[in-house]
Amino acid sequence: MSLRVAVVGCGTVGSQVVRLLTTQVEDLSARVGDRLELVGVADLNREAVIAQGVDPALVTDDAADLVTRADIVVELIGGAEPARRFMLAAMASGASVVTANKALLAADGPTLYDAAAAAGVDLYYEAAVAGAIPVVRVVREGMHGDQVKRVLGIVNGTTNYVLDTMASSDLDLERAVKDAQRLGYAEADPTADVEGHDAAAKAALLASMAFHSRVCLADVSCEGIGGVTADDVAWAARTGHVVKLLAVAERLDAGISVRVHPALVPLTHPLASVRGALNAVFIEAEHAGPIMLYGQGAGGEPTASAVVSDVVSAARNRVTGGQGPRESAYANVPVLPPEAAVSRFQVRMDVADRTGVLAKISAALADADVSIESVRQNPSPGPRGLAHLVITTHGATEAARVATIAALERLDVVDTVVSVLRVEGDML
Ligand code: HSE
């Protein structure tokens, strides 16, 4: 007897999964306690897979047939259909499923979790969040003796590279994106990364696992890095911060806040040191305190490492008669609307440089019930007679922040609200 493994989708990650399953078969089988056998690789482009050196006898373009002939099916097509259909067919025929499909899990995870539970098979998805970093295992299993309070993640390497390059090379966003494309981090169409959609799917998965509740993509309020300017990045450094695109999943008294947005992270926070295209996830738990995981969030070989690790877990469960973790949604905590999120924020504005200006501005913040933490004034680089004011606040709801900015824009002493960025990363 051996455990039959099928790989569906043989692109950048799939080809590396096939390679690792083949070259490491002795070690992997020893870890499983039974022989792992690659029984097929399905891809619409058979020739391309064969050209990679995969045994032609294993390669098929009939995924629907292959998924019914395996004990473990690795789904690496991505997207909704036909990936969902193949995964459901695999589970219905008794196979456990390993997938990296964050988009489908975030949009329609319950369909997959329910199908896995009904069939009594495993559903593993380590590679769906932060590539090689074993964050799914840590949040799903490593924290289940604790109460997670917040997860802050740099879970998109492309945008981290872009923001880091803007900071280190003084480039504007457009040129930094082009640089990321040249190096192969960003896609030809960088929308999903730049607008935060990729990070939002991962935020939904992290929030679901951390708070034992169903959180889907539609629950995540999402703002990408499109509005971040070179000036924002330079001012961040001047005020002791760095701009990062963060996925935030936070347990507030009334429910879960889950969001993706650019934020100022203090240079003293461990996430501030995450450079280039690397990813990191910072977990804060009641009893464990802070935990940070750091590593490669994308790329064929790193992501394949996470996928193959799931294959070993699923296979070992078959051998021992065990089961992997089920969906845990017992807490059923409500997801809060975006305006209930609480963050500090920093507003930069050009204001008249004359008597009484600060009094009017601080009154506008007080009226919105927003408390000022610090104020810094510099001569404005723009027209004469203006000052550049940088106000950092204490925590305020999104609703209060929006009301504050609207009130500031109405003041005759405010020439321009130049930029507003949330500040994240205060230790709980
Ligand atoms: N495009 C993603 C990133 C990797 O740049 O991190 C896949 O989720």
PDB file of C-alpha atoms in Angstrom, residues 57-351:
ATOM      1  CA  ALA A  57       3.136   8.777 -17.962  1.00  0.00           C
ATOM      2  CA  LEU A  58       2.056  10.898 -14.978  1.00  0.00           C
ATOM      3  CA  VAL A  59       0.868  13.947 -16.897  1.00  0.00           C
ATOM      4  CA  THR A  60      -2.770  14.358 -17.856  1.00  0.00           C
ATOM      5  CA  ASP A  61      -5.106  17.122 -18.902  1.00  0.00           C
ATOM      6  CA  ASP A  62      -8.061  15.337 -17.302  1.00  0.00           C
ATOM      7  CA  ALA A  63      -8.073  16.734 -13.757  1.00  0.00           C
ATOM      8  CA  ALA A  64     -11.659  15.595 -13.126  1.00  0.00           C
ATOM      9  CA  ASP A  65     -10.560  11.985 -13.546  1.00  0.00           C
ATOM     10  CA  LEU A  66      -7.257  12.347 -11.679  1.00  0.00           C
ATOM     11  CA  VAL A  67      -8.821  13.775  -8.497  1.00  0.00           C
ATOM     12  CA  THR A  68     -10.892  10.609  -8.048  1.00  0.00           C
ATOM     13  CA  ARG A  69      -7.801   8.378  -8.178  1.00  0.00           C
ATOM     14  CA  ALA A  70      -5.850   9.796  -5.238  1.00  0.00           C
ATOM     15  CA  ASP A  71      -5.727   9.813  -1.439  1.00  0.00           C
ATOM     16  CA  ILE A  72      -4.409  13.379  -1.351  1.00  0.00           C
ATOM     17  CA  VAL A  73      -5.197  15.986  -3.990  1.00  0.00           C
ATOM     18  CA  VAL A  74      -3.062  19.115  -4.206  1.00  0.00           C
ATOM     19  CA  GLU A  75      -5.043  21.931  -5.841  1.00  0.00           C
ATOM     20  CA  LEU A  76      -2.843  24.666  -7.306  1.00  0.00           C
ATOM     21  CA  ILE A  77      -4.994  26.073 -10.094  1.00  0.00           C
ATOM     22  CA  GLY A  78      -6.214  29.011  -8.030  1.00  0.00           C
ATOM     23  CA  GLY A  79      -9.387  31.043  -8.575  1.00  0.00           C
ATOM     24  CA  ALA A  80     -12.960  29.863  -8.121  1.00  0.00           C
ATOM     25  CA  GLU A  81     -13.766  27.457 -10.936  1.00  0.00           C
ATOM     26  CA  PRO A  82     -12.809  24.815 -11.841  1.00  0.00           C
ATOM     27  CA  ALA A  83     -10.725  24.681  -8.623  1.00  0.00           C
ATOM     28  CA  ARG A  84     -13.793  24.394  -6.362  1.00  0.00           C
ATOM     29  CA  ARG A  85     -15.322  21.673  -8.527  1.00  0.00           C
ATOM     30  CA  PHE A  86     -12.124  19.604  -8.464  1.00  0.00           C
ATOM     31  CA  MET A  87     -11.697  20.001  -4.708  1.00  0.00           C
ATOM     32  CA  LEU A  88     -15.311  19.016  -4.004  1.00  0.00           C
ATOM     33  CA  ALA A  89     -15.006  16.007  -6.330  1.00  0.00           C
ATOM     34  CA  ALA A  90     -11.778  14.965  -4.637  1.00  0.00           C
ATOM     35  CA  MET A  91     -13.343  15.140  -1.177  1.00  0.00           C
ATOM     36  CA  ALA A  92     -16.509  13.361  -2.307  1.00  0.00           C
ATOM     37  CA  SER A  93     -14.334  10.476  -3.509  1.00  0.00           C
ATOM     38  CA  GLY A  94     -12.582  10.317  -0.137  1.00  0.00           C
ATOM     39  CA  ALA A  95      -9.406  12.284  -0.788  1.00  0.00           C
ATOM     40  CA  SER A  96      -7.926  14.883   1.531  1.00  0.00           C
ATOM     41  CA  VAL A  97      -7.217  18.204  -0.120  1.00  0.00           C
ATOM     42  CA  VAL A  98      -4.227  20.506   0.133  1.00  0.00           C
ATOM     43  CA  THR A  99      -4.642  23.914  -1.471  1.00  0.00           C
ATOM     44  CA  ALA A 100      -3.006  27.344  -1.684  1.00  0.00           C
ATOM     45  CA  ASN A 101      -6.230  28.925  -2.956  1.00  0.00           C
ATOM     46  CA  LYS A 102      -6.658  31.936  -0.662  1.00  0.00           C
ATOM     47  CA  ALA A 103      -9.156  33.637  -2.969  1.00  0.00           C
ATOM     48  CA  LEU A 104     -11.581  30.715  -2.907  1.00  0.00           C
ATOM     49  CA  LEU A 105     -11.102  29.995   0.801  1.00  0.00           C
ATOM     50  CA  ALA A 106     -11.751  33.649   1.661  1.00  0.00           C
ATOM     51  CA  ALA A 107     -14.755  33.927  -0.635  1.00  0.00           C
ATOM     52  CA  ASP A 108     -16.366  30.540  -0.063  1.00  0.00           C
ATOM     53  CA  GLY A 109     -14.384  28.662   2.593  1.00  0.00           C
ATOM     54  CA  PRO A 110     -17.432  27.218   4.385  1.00  0.00           C
ATOM     55  CA  THR A 111     -18.417  25.218   1.286  1.00  0.00           C
ATOM     56  CA  LEU A 112     -15.009  23.546   1.362  1.00  0.00           C
ATOM     57  CA  TYR A 113     -14.838  23.111   5.154  1.00  0.00           C
ATOM     58  CA  ASP A 114     -18.332  21.589   5.202  1.00  0.00           C
ATOM     59  CA  ALA A 115     -17.506  19.231   2.342  1.00  0.00           C
ATOM     60  CA  ALA A 116     -14.320  18.098   4.127  1.00  0.00           C
ATOM     61  CA  ALA A 117     -16.214  17.502   7.370  1.00  0.00           C
ATOM     62  CA  ALA A 118     -19.011  15.615   5.587  1.00  0.00           C
ATOM     63  CA  ALA A 119     -16.518  13.361   3.816  1.00  0.00           C
ATOM     64  CA  GLY A 120     -14.328  12.917   6.916  1.00  0.00           C
ATOM     65  CA  VAL A 121     -11.241  14.113   5.061  1.00  0.00           C
ATOM     66  CA  ASP A 122      -8.674  16.837   5.723  1.00  0.00           C
ATOM     67  CA  LEU A 123      -8.477  20.288   4.190  1.00  0.00           C
ATOM     68  CA  TYR A 124      -5.063  21.906   4.604  1.00  0.00           C
ATOM     69  CA  TYR A 125      -4.105  25.356   3.285  1.00  0.00           C
ATOM     70  CA  GLU A 126      -0.798  26.431   4.791  1.00  0.00           C
ATOM     71  CA  ALA A 127       0.404  28.044   1.566  1.00  0.00           C
ATOM     72  CA  ALA A 128      -2.692  30.249   1.284  1.00  0.00           C
ATOM     73  CA  VAL A 129      -1.287  32.775   3.769  1.00  0.00           C
ATOM     74  CA  ALA A 130       2.262  34.135   3.610  1.00  0.00           C
ATOM     75  CA  GLY A 131       3.790  31.413   1.393  1.00  0.00           C
ATOM     76  CA  ALA A 132       6.490  29.482   3.185  1.00  0.00           C
ATOM     77  CA  ILE A 133       5.773  30.886   6.649  1.00  0.00           C
ATOM     78  CA  PRO A 134       3.902  28.268   8.719  1.00  0.00           C
ATOM     79  CA  VAL A 135       1.455  30.842  10.044  1.00  0.00           C
ATOM     80  CA  VAL A 136      -1.713  28.837   9.393  1.00  0.00           C
ATOM     81  CA  ARG A 137      -0.423  26.032  11.607  1.00  0.00           C
ATOM     82  CA  VAL A 138       0.582  28.487  14.295  1.00  0.00           C
ATOM     83  CA  VAL A 139      -2.699  30.402  14.363  1.00  0.00           C
ATOM     84  CA  ARG A 140      -4.926  27.354  13.766  1.00  0.00           C
ATOM     85  CA  GLU A 141      -3.211  24.963  16.144  1.00  0.00           C
ATOM     86  CA  GLY A 142      -0.379  26.629  18.020  1.00  0.00           C
ATOM     87  CA  MET A 143      -2.632  29.244  19.594  1.00  0.00           C
ATOM     88  CA  HIS A 144      -5.611  27.129  20.537  1.00  0.00           C
ATOM     89  CA  GLY A 145      -4.686  27.193  24.217  1.00  0.00           C
ATOM     90  CA  ASP A 146      -4.772  30.973  24.182  1.00  0.00           C
ATOM     91  CA  GLN A 147      -6.903  33.972  23.246  1.00  0.00           C
ATOM     92  CA  VAL A 148      -5.547  35.836  20.232  1.00  0.00           C
ATOM     93  CA  LYS A 149      -6.146  39.546  20.594  1.00  0.00           C
ATOM     94  CA  ARG A 150      -4.653  40.879  17.392  1.00  0.00           C
ATOM     95  CA  VAL A 151      -2.817  39.780  14.285  1.00  0.00           C
ATOM     96  CA  LEU A 152      -0.833  42.294  12.239  1.00  0.00           C
ATOM     97  CA  GLY A 153       0.541  40.958   8.980  1.00  0.00           C
ATOM     98  CA  ILE A 154       2.772  42.065   6.176  1.00  0.00           C
ATOM     99  CA  VAL A 155       1.299  39.403   3.932  1.00  0.00           C
ATOM    100  CA  ASN A 156       1.928  40.826   0.479  1.00  0.00           C
ATOM    101  CA  GLY A 157       5.517  40.797  -0.681  1.00  0.00           C
ATOM    102  CA  THR A 158       4.968  42.917  -3.771  1.00  0.00           C
ATOM    103  CA  THR A 159       3.624  45.905  -1.861  1.00  0.00           C
ATOM    104  CA  ASN A 160       6.239  45.510   0.848  1.00  0.00           C
ATOM    105  CA  TYR A 161       8.915  45.603  -1.820  1.00  0.00           C
ATOM    106  CA  VAL A 162       7.321  48.687  -3.417  1.00  0.00           C
ATOM    107  CA  LEU A 163       7.048  50.603  -0.128  1.00  0.00           C
ATOM    108  CA  ASP A 164      10.536  49.571   0.951  1.00  0.00           C
ATOM    109  CA  THR A 165      11.985  50.679  -2.383  1.00  0.00           C
ATOM    110  CA  MET A 166      10.193  54.022  -2.114  1.00  0.00           C
ATOM    111  CA  ALA A 167      11.835  54.484   1.291  1.00  0.00           C
ATOM    112  CA  SER A 168      15.328  53.314   0.385  1.00  0.00           C
ATOM    113  CA  SER A 169      15.653  54.598  -3.192  1.00  0.00           C
ATOM    114  CA  ASP A 170      13.524  57.714  -3.112  1.00  0.00           C
ATOM    115  CA  LEU A 171      11.300  56.476  -5.947  1.00  0.00           C
ATOM    116  CA  ASP A 172       7.643  57.374  -6.409  1.00  0.00           C
ATOM    117  CA  LEU A 173       5.014  54.642  -6.345  1.00  0.00           C
ATOM    118  CA  GLU A 174       4.782  54.223 -10.107  1.00  0.00           C
ATOM    119  CA  ARG A 175       8.521  53.774 -10.554  1.00  0.00           C
ATOM    120  CA  ALA A 176       8.755  51.421  -7.569  1.00  0.00           C
ATOM    121  CA  VAL A 177       5.957  49.251  -9.038  1.00  0.00           C
ATOM    122  CA  LYS A 178       7.829  49.135 -12.358  1.00  0.00           C
ATOM    123  CA  ASP A 179      10.955  48.078 -10.454  1.00  0.00           C
ATOM    124  CA  ALA A 180       8.941  45.308  -8.735  1.00  0.00           C
ATOM    125  CA  GLN A 181       7.674  44.147 -12.130  1.00  0.00           C
ATOM    126  CA  ARG A 182      11.205  44.129 -13.563  1.00  0.00           C
ATOM    127  CA  LEU A 183      12.324  41.870 -10.702  1.00  0.00           C
ATOM    128  CA  GLY A 184       9.342  39.548 -11.129  1.00  0.00           C
ATOM    129  CA  TYR A 185       7.642  40.369  -7.792  1.00  0.00           C
ATOM    130  CA  ALA A 186       4.715  42.263  -9.285  1.00  0.00           C
ATOM    131  CA  GLU A 187       2.468  40.846 -11.989  1.00  0.00           C
ATOM    132  CA  ALA A 188       2.100  42.629 -15.351  1.00  0.00           C
ATOM    133  CA  ASP A 189      -1.260  43.728 -13.924  1.00  0.00           C
ATOM    134  CA  PRO A 190      -0.353  44.595 -10.327  1.00  0.00           C
ATOM    135  CA  THR A 191      -3.914  45.496  -9.279  1.00  0.00           C
ATOM    136  CA  ALA A 192      -4.582  42.602  -6.871  1.00  0.00           C
ATOM    137  CA  ASP A 193      -1.417  43.376  -4.926  1.00  0.00           C
ATOM    138  CA  VAL A 194      -1.392  47.188  -5.118  1.00  0.00           C
ATOM    139  CA  GLU A 195      -5.072  47.554  -4.241  1.00  0.00           C
ATOM    140  CA  GLY A 196      -4.761  45.178  -1.306  1.00  0.00           C
ATOM    141  CA  HIS A 197      -7.097  42.424  -2.572  1.00  0.00           C
ATOM    142  CA  ASP A 198      -4.497  39.677  -2.136  1.00  0.00           C
ATOM    143  CA  ALA A 199      -3.778  40.826   1.429  1.00  0.00           C
ATOM    144  CA  ALA A 200      -7.500  41.103   2.155  1.00  0.00           C
ATOM    145  CA  ALA A 201      -8.090  37.429   1.332  1.00  0.00           C
ATOM    146  CA  LYS A 202      -5.262  36.491   3.704  1.00  0.00           C
ATOM    147  CA  ALA A 203      -6.652  38.841   6.383  1.00  0.00           C
ATOM    148  CA  ALA A 204     -10.010  37.043   6.193  1.00  0.00           C
ATOM    149  CA  LEU A 205      -8.320  33.670   6.690  1.00  0.00           C
ATOM    150  CA  LEU A 206      -6.198  34.924   9.595  1.00  0.00           C
ATOM    151  CA  ALA A 207      -9.223  36.503  11.315  1.00  0.00           C
ATOM    152  CA  SER A 208     -11.335  33.339  10.903  1.00  0.00           C
ATOM    153  CA  MET A 209      -8.664  31.167  12.481  1.00  0.00           C
ATOM    154  CA  ALA A 210      -7.590  33.613  15.182  1.00  0.00           C
ATOM    155  CA  PHE A 211     -11.111  34.341  16.412  1.00  0.00           C
ATOM    156  CA  HIS A 212     -12.840  31.002  15.697  1.00  0.00           C
ATOM    157  CA  SER A 213     -15.452  32.713  13.569  1.00  0.00           C
ATOM    158  CA  ARG A 214     -16.447  32.822   9.929  1.00  0.00           C
ATOM    159  CA  VAL A 215     -14.874  35.894   8.347  1.00  0.00           C
ATOM    160  CA  CYS A 216     -15.030  36.214   4.574  1.00  0.00           C
ATOM    161  CA  LEU A 217     -13.488  38.503   2.000  1.00  0.00           C
ATOM    162  CA  ALA A 218     -16.549  40.748   1.919  1.00  0.00           C
ATOM    163  CA  ASP A 219     -16.040  41.458   5.638  1.00  0.00           C
ATOM    164  CA  VAL A 220     -12.589  42.957   5.086  1.00  0.00           C
ATOM    165  CA  SER A 221     -12.382  46.704   4.551  1.00  0.00           C
ATOM    166  CA  CYS A 222      -9.598  47.222   2.089  1.00  0.00           C
ATOM    167  CA  GLU A 223      -7.480  50.154   1.010  1.00  0.00           C
ATOM    168  CA  GLY A 224      -4.355  49.588  -1.080  1.00  0.00           C
ATOM    169  CA  ILE A 225      -1.143  51.555  -1.432  1.00  0.00           C
ATOM    170  CA  GLY A 226      -2.231  53.534  -4.537  1.00  0.00           C
ATOM    171  CA  GLY A 227      -2.520  56.751  -2.530  1.00  0.00           C
ATOM    172  CA  VAL A 228       0.862  56.503  -0.767  1.00  0.00           C
ATOM    173  CA  THR A 229       3.232  59.230  -1.977  1.00  0.00           C
ATOM    174  CA  ALA A 230       7.003  59.614  -1.834  1.00  0.00           C
ATOM    175  CA  ASP A 231       6.306  62.527   0.529  1.00  0.00           C
ATOM    176  CA  ASP A 232       4.347  60.195   2.890  1.00  0.00           C
ATOM    177  CA  VAL A 233       7.261  57.780   2.962  1.00  0.00           C
ATOM    178  CA  ALA A 234       9.786  60.562   3.628  1.00  0.00           C
ATOM    179  CA  TRP A 235       7.648  62.055   6.404  1.00  0.00           C
ATOM    180  CA  ALA A 236       7.191  58.627   7.944  1.00  0.00           C
ATOM    181  CA  ALA A 237      10.954  58.404   8.416  1.00  0.00           C
ATOM    182  CA  ARG A 238      11.098  61.915   9.874  1.00  0.00           C
ATOM    183  CA  THR A 239       8.522  60.979  12.503  1.00  0.00           C
ATOM    184  CA  GLY A 240      10.146  57.643  13.403  1.00  0.00           C
ATOM    185  CA  HIS A 241       7.942  55.370  11.269  1.00  0.00           C
ATOM    186  CA  VAL A 242       7.904  53.307   8.129  1.00  0.00           C
ATOM    187  CA  VAL A 243       4.888  52.859   5.830  1.00  0.00           C
ATOM    188  CA  LYS A 244       3.688  49.241   5.523  1.00  0.00           C
ATOM    189  CA  LEU A 245       0.618  47.669   3.966  1.00  0.00           C
ATOM    190  CA  LEU A 246      -0.878  45.833   6.934  1.00  0.00           C
ATOM    191  CA  ALA A 247      -3.507  43.155   7.250  1.00  0.00           C
ATOM    192  CA  VAL A 248      -5.080  43.736  10.651  1.00  0.00           C
ATOM    193  CA  ALA A 249      -7.369  41.291  12.448  1.00  0.00           C
ATOM    194  CA  GLU A 250      -8.300  42.546  15.867  1.00  0.00           C
ATOM    195  CA  ARG A 251     -10.647  41.438  18.628  1.00  0.00           C
ATOM    196  CA  LEU A 252     -12.460  44.465  20.041  1.00  0.00           C
ATOM    197  CA  ASP A 253     -15.093  44.288  22.792  1.00  0.00           C
ATOM    198  CA  ALA A 254     -17.974  44.473  20.324  1.00  0.00           C
ATOM    199  CA  GLY A 255     -16.562  42.141  17.686  1.00  0.00           C
ATOM    200  CA  ILE A 256     -13.855  41.580  15.094  1.00  0.00           C
ATOM    201  CA  SER A 257     -12.225  44.373  13.135  1.00  0.00           C
ATOM    202  CA  VAL A 258     -10.578  43.099   9.978  1.00  0.00           C
ATOM    203  CA  ARG A 259      -8.968  45.416   7.505  1.00  0.00           C
ATOM    204  CA  VAL A 260      -6.121  46.059   5.072  1.00  0.00           C
ATOM    205  CA  HIS A 261      -4.600  49.499   4.668  1.00  0.00           C
ATOM    206  CA  PRO A 262      -1.291  51.304   4.547  1.00  0.00           C
ATOM    207  CA  ALA A 263      -0.134  52.324   7.995  1.00  0.00           C
ATOM    208  CA  LEU A 264       2.704  54.058   9.764  1.00  0.00           C
ATOM    209  CA  VAL A 265       4.542  51.464  11.840  1.00  0.00           C
ATOM    210  CA  PRO A 266       6.931  52.756  14.522  1.00  0.00           C
ATOM    211  CA  LEU A 267      10.568  51.942  13.753  1.00  0.00           C
ATOM    212  CA  THR A 268      10.743  50.245  17.152  1.00  0.00           C
ATOM    213  CA  HIS A 269       8.120  47.642  16.139  1.00  0.00           C
ATOM    214  CA  PRO A 270       9.501  44.304  14.826  1.00  0.00           C
ATOM    215  CA  LEU A 271       7.368  44.606  11.663  1.00  0.00           C
ATOM    216  CA  ALA A 272       9.246  47.781  10.717  1.00  0.00           C
ATOM    217  CA  SER A 273      12.360  45.708  10.044  1.00  0.00           C
ATOM    218  CA  VAL A 274      10.669  43.519   7.413  1.00  0.00           C
ATOM    219  CA  ARG A 275      12.383  44.622   4.212  1.00  0.00           C
ATOM    220  CA  GLY A 276      12.051  43.885   0.509  1.00  0.00           C
ATOM    221  CA  ALA A 277       9.504  41.300  -0.573  1.00  0.00           C
ATOM    222  CA  LEU A 278       9.546  39.406   2.715  1.00  0.00           C
ATOM    223  CA  ASN A 279       6.417  38.749   4.769  1.00  0.00           C
ATOM    224  CA  ALA A 280       5.863  38.657   8.514  1.00  0.00           C
ATOM    225  CA  VAL A 281       2.955  38.052  10.834  1.00  0.00           C
ATOM    226  CA  PHE A 282       2.881  39.489  14.337  1.00  0.00           C
ATOM    227  CA  ILE A 283       0.447  37.761  16.684  1.00  0.00           C
ATOM    228  CA  GLU A 284      -0.538  39.156  20.073  1.00  0.00           C
ATOM    229  CA  ALA A 285      -2.175  36.712  22.443  1.00  0.00           C
ATOM    230  CA  GLU A 286      -3.433  37.070  25.977  1.00  0.00           C
ATOM    231  CA  HIS A 287      -1.132  34.527  27.568  1.00  0.00           C
ATOM    232  CA  ALA A 288       1.674  34.031  25.053  1.00  0.00           C
ATOM    233  CA  GLY A 289       2.215  37.739  24.471  1.00  0.00           C
ATOM    234  CA  PRO A 290       3.785  38.685  21.141  1.00  0.00           C
ATOM    235  CA  ILE A 291       4.937  36.144  18.561  1.00  0.00           C
ATOM    236  CA  MET A 292       6.423  37.032  15.189  1.00  0.00           C
ATOM    237  CA  LEU A 293       6.855  34.786  12.168  1.00  0.00           C
ATOM    238  CA  TYR A 294       8.994  35.969   9.299  1.00  0.00           C
ATOM    239  CA  GLY A 295      10.013  34.645   5.902  1.00  0.00           C
ATOM    240  CA  GLN A 296       9.267  34.286   2.226  1.00  0.00           C
ATOM    241  CA  GLY A 297       5.653  34.890   1.335  1.00  0.00           C
ATOM    242  CA  ALA A 298       5.783  34.002  -2.345  1.00  0.00           C
ATOM    243  CA  GLY A 299       7.819  32.193  -4.974  1.00  0.00           C
ATOM    244  CA  GLY A 300       7.588  28.667  -6.320  1.00  0.00           C
ATOM    245  CA  GLU A 301      10.032  26.857  -4.067  1.00  0.00           C
ATOM    246  CA  PRO A 302       9.163  28.550  -0.734  1.00  0.00           C
ATOM    247  CA  THR A 303       5.430  28.149  -1.345  1.00  0.00           C
ATOM    248  CA  ALA A 304       5.936  24.519  -2.401  1.00  0.00           C
ATOM    249  CA  SER A 305       7.671  23.884   0.924  1.00  0.00           C
ATOM    250  CA  ALA A 306       4.429  24.810   2.724  1.00  0.00           C
ATOM    251  CA  VAL A 307       2.301  22.741   0.328  1.00  0.00           C
ATOM    252  CA  VAL A 308       4.447  19.627   0.735  1.00  0.00           C
ATOM    253  CA  SER A 309       4.390  20.045   4.493  1.00  0.00           C
ATOM    254  CA  ASP A 310       0.581  19.868   4.289  1.00  0.00           C
ATOM    255  CA  VAL A 311       0.825  16.766   2.104  1.00  0.00           C
ATOM    256  CA  VAL A 312       2.905  15.077   4.802  1.00  0.00           C
ATOM    257  CA  SER A 313       0.388  16.047   7.499  1.00  0.00           C
ATOM    258  CA  ALA A 314      -2.586  14.809   5.482  1.00  0.00           C
ATOM    259  CA  ALA A 315      -0.774  11.596   4.593  1.00  0.00           C
ATOM    260  CA  ARG A 316       0.291  10.948   8.168  1.00  0.00           C
ATOM    261  CA  ASN A 317      -3.312  11.345   9.325  1.00  0.00           C
ATOM    262  CA  ARG A 318      -4.264   8.607   6.862  1.00  0.00           C
ATOM    263  CA  VAL A 319      -1.610   6.324   8.294  1.00  0.00           C
ATOM    264  CA  THR A 320      -2.442   6.961  11.943  1.00  0.00           C
ATOM    265  CA  GLY A 321      -6.197   7.234  11.491  1.00  0.00           C
ATOM    266  CA  GLY A 322      -6.021  10.800  12.783  1.00  0.00           C
ATOM    267  CA  GLN A 323      -7.649  13.910  11.456  1.00  0.00           C
ATOM    268  CA  GLY A 324      -6.336  17.378  10.765  1.00  0.00           C
ATOM    269  CA  PRO A 325      -7.937  20.451  12.281  1.00  0.00           C
ATOM    270  CA  ARG A 326     -11.539  21.143  11.316  1.00  0.00           C
ATOM    271  CA  GLU A 327     -12.945  24.593  10.771  1.00  0.00           C
ATOM    272  CA  SER A 328     -13.343  26.206  14.193  1.00  0.00           C
ATOM    273  CA  ALA A 329     -16.140  28.777  14.061  1.00  0.00           C
ATOM    274  CA  TYR A 330     -17.792  28.075  17.411  1.00  0.00           C
ATOM    275  CA  ALA A 331     -17.201  31.591  18.797  1.00  0.00           C
ATOM    276  CA  ASN A 332     -19.258  33.172  16.027  1.00  0.00           C
ATOM    277  CA  VAL A 333     -18.033  36.663  16.891  1.00  0.00           C
ATOM    278  CA  PRO A 334     -19.659  39.341  14.719  1.00  0.00           C
ATOM    279  CA  VAL A 335     -17.531  41.297  12.282  1.00  0.00           C
ATOM    280  CA  LEU A 336     -17.712  45.018  12.941  1.00  0.00           C
ATOM    281  CA  PRO A 337     -18.455  47.576  10.226  1.00  0.00           C
ATOM    282  CA  PRO A 338     -15.379  49.463   8.942  1.00  0.00           C
ATOM    283  CA  GLU A 339     -16.272  52.661  10.818  1.00  0.00           C
ATOM    284  CA  ALA A 340     -15.900  50.848  14.172  1.00  0.00           C
ATOM    285  CA  ALA A 341     -12.182  50.119  13.627  1.00  0.00           C
ATOM    286  CA  VAL A 342      -9.940  51.933  16.079  1.00  0.00           C
ATOM    287  CA  SER A 343      -6.503  53.294  15.137  1.00  0.00           C
ATOM    288  CA  ARG A 344      -4.250  56.150  15.944  1.00  0.00           C
ATOM    289  CA  PHE A 345      -3.733  58.377  12.935  1.00  0.00           C
ATOM    290  CA  GLN A 346      -1.362  61.005  11.656  1.00  0.00           C
ATOM    291  CA  VAL A 347      -2.648  63.923   9.635  1.00  0.00           C
ATOM    292  CA  ARG A 348      -0.353  66.261   7.736  1.00  0.00           C
ATOM    293  CA  MET A 349      -1.706  69.601   6.561  1.00  0.00           C
ATOM    294  CA  ASP A 350      -0.646  72.991   5.283  1.00  0.00           C
ATOM    295  CA  VAL A 351      -2.145  75.630   7.536  1.00  0.00           C
TER     296      VAL A 351
END
